[in-house]
mmCIF file of C-alpha atoms in Angstrom:
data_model
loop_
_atom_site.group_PDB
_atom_site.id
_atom_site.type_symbol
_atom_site.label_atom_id
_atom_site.label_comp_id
_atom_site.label_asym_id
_atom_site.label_seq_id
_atom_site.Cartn_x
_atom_site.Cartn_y
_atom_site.Cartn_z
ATOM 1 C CA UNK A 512 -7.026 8.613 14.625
ATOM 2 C CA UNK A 513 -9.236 11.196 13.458
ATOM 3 C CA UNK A 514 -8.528 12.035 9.871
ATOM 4 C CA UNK A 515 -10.368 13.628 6.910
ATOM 5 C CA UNK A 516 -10.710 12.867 3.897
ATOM 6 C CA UNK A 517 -8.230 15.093 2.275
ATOM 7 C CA UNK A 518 -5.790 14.425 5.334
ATOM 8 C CA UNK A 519 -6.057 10.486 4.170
ATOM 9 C CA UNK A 520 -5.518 11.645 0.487
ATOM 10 C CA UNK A 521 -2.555 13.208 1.688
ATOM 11 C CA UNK A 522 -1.118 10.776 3.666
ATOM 12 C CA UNK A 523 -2.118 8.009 0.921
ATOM 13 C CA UNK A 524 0.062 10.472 -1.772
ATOM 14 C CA UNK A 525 2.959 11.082 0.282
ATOM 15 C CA UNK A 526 3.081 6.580 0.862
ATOM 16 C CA UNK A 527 2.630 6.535 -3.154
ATOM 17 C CA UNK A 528 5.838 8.893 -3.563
ATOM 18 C CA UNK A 529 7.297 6.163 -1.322
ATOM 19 C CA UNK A 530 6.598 3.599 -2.520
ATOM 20 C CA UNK A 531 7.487 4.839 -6.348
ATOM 21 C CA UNK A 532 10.581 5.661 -4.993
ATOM 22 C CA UNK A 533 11.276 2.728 -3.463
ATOM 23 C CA UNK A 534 10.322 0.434 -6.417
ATOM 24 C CA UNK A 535 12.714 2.330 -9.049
ATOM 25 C CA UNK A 536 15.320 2.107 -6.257
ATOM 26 C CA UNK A 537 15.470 -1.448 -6.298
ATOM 27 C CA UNK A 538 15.183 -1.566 -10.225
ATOM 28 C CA UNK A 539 18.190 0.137 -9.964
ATOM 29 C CA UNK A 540 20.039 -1.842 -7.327
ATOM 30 C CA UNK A 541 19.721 -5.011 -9.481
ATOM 31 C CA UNK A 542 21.153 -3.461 -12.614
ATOM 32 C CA UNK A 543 18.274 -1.456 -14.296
ATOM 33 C CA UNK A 544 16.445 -5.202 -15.181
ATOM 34 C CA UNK A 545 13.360 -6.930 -13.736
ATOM 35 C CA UNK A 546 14.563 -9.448 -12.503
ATOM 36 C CA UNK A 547 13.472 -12.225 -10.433
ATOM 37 C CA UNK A 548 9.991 -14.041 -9.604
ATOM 38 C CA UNK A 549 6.922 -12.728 -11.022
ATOM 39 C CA UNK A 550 4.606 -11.858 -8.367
ATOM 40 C CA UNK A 551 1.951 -9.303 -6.611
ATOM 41 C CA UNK A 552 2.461 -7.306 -4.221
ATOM 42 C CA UNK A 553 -0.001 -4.540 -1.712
ATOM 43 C CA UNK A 554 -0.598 -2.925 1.778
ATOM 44 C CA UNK A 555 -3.511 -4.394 3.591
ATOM 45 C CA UNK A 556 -4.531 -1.707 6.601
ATOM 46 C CA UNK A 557 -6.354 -4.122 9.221
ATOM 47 C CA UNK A 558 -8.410 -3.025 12.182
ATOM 48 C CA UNK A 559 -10.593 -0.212 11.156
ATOM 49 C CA UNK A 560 -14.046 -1.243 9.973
ATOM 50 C CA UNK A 561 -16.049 0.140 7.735
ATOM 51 C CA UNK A 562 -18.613 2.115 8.931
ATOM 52 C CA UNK A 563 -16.606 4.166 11.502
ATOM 53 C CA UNK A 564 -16.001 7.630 10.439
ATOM 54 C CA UNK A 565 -11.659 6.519 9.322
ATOM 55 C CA UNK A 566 -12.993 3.557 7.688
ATOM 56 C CA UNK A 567 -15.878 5.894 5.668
ATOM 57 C CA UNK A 568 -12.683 8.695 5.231
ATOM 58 C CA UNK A 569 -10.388 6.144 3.877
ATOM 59 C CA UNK A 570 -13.662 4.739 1.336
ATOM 60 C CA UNK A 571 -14.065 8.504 0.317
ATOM 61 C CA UNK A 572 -10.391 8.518 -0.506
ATOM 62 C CA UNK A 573 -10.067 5.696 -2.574
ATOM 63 C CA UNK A 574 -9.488 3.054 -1.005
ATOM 64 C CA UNK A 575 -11.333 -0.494 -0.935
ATOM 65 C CA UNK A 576 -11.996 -2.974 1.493
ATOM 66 C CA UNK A 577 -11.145 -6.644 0.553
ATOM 67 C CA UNK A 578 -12.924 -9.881 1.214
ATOM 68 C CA UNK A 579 -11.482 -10.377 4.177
ATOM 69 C CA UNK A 580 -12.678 -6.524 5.244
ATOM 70 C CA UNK A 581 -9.198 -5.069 5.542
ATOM 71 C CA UNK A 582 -8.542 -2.158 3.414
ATOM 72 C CA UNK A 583 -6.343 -3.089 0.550
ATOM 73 C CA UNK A 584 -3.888 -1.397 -1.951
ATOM 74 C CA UNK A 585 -2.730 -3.584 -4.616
ATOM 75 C CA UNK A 586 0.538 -2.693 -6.301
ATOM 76 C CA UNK A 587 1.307 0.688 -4.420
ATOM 77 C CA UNK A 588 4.492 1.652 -6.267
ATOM 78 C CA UNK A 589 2.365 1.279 -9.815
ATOM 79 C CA UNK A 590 5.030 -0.640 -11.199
ATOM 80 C CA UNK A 591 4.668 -2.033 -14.550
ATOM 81 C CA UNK A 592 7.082 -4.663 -14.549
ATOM 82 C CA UNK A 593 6.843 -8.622 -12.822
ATOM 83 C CA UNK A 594 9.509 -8.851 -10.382
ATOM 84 C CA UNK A 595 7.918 -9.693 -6.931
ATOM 85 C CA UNK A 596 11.187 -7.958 -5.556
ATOM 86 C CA UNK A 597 10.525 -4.833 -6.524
ATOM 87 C CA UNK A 598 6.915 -4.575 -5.865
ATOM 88 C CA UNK A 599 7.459 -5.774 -2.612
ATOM 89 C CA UNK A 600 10.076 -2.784 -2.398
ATOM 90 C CA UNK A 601 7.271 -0.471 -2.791
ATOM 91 C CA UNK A 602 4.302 -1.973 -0.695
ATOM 92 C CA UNK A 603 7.027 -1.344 2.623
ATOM 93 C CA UNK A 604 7.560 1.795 1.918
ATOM 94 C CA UNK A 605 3.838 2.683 1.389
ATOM 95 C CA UNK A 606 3.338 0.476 4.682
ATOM 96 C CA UNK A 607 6.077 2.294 6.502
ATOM 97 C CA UNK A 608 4.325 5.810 5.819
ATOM 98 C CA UNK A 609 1.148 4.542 6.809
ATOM 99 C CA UNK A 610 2.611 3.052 9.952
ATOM 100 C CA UNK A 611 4.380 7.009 10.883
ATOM 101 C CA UNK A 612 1.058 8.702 10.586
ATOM 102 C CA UNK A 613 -1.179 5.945 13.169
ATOM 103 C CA UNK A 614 -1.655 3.088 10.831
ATOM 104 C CA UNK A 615 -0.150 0.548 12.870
ATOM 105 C CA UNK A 616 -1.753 -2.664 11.617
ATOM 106 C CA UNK A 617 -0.620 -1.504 7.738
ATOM 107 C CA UNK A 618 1.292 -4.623 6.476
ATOM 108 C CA UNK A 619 3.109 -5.695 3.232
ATOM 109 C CA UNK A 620 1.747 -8.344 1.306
ATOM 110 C CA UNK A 621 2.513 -10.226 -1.660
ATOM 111 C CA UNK A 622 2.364 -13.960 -3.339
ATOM 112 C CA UNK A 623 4.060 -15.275 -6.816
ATOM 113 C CA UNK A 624 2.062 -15.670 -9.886
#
């Protein structure tokens, strides 16, 4: 993959829209309440280190690298509420995006709180 920095911006918005979408779809499937566990949820994109000219694009773009040195989006649909249901929703959606465009070790993660 050879993106820039304003072609990983782009890709990064359309996964957001996504992922929004797919949050406040589930909010809706389960009767406009959040229900269920409270939890995290977040895309990790493995295999694409840091100082390669991707890994400096996706930096420049936004996005951090976690302790474990994949590059990590926490909460991707930006929803406010607890259920780990929902959020969950929204980081495979935002995965799924980043999987059409190359990304193909961009997984869903999440854990209860």
């Amino acid at each position: 993959m050879n993106y820039t920095v304003n072609e990983i911006r782009t890709i990064l918005d359309e996964a957001h829209v996504a992922a929004e979408a797919a949050c406040q779809s589930a909010y809706e499937a389960n009767g406009n309440n959040d229900w269920d566990a409270c939890g995290f949820a977040w895309v990790n994109i493995w295999g694409v280190k840091g100082n390669t000219k991707l890994g400096r694009a996706l930096k420049a773009a936004g996005v951090q690298q976690d302790y474990t040195r994949a590059f990590s989006i926490w909460n991707p649909g930006n929803y406010g509420g607890q259920s780990i249901s929902i959020k969950e929703a929204g980081a495979q959606a935002y995965a799924a995006v980043l999987k059409r465009y190359g990304f193909e070790k961009a997984y869903a993660g999440s854990r209860m709180d």
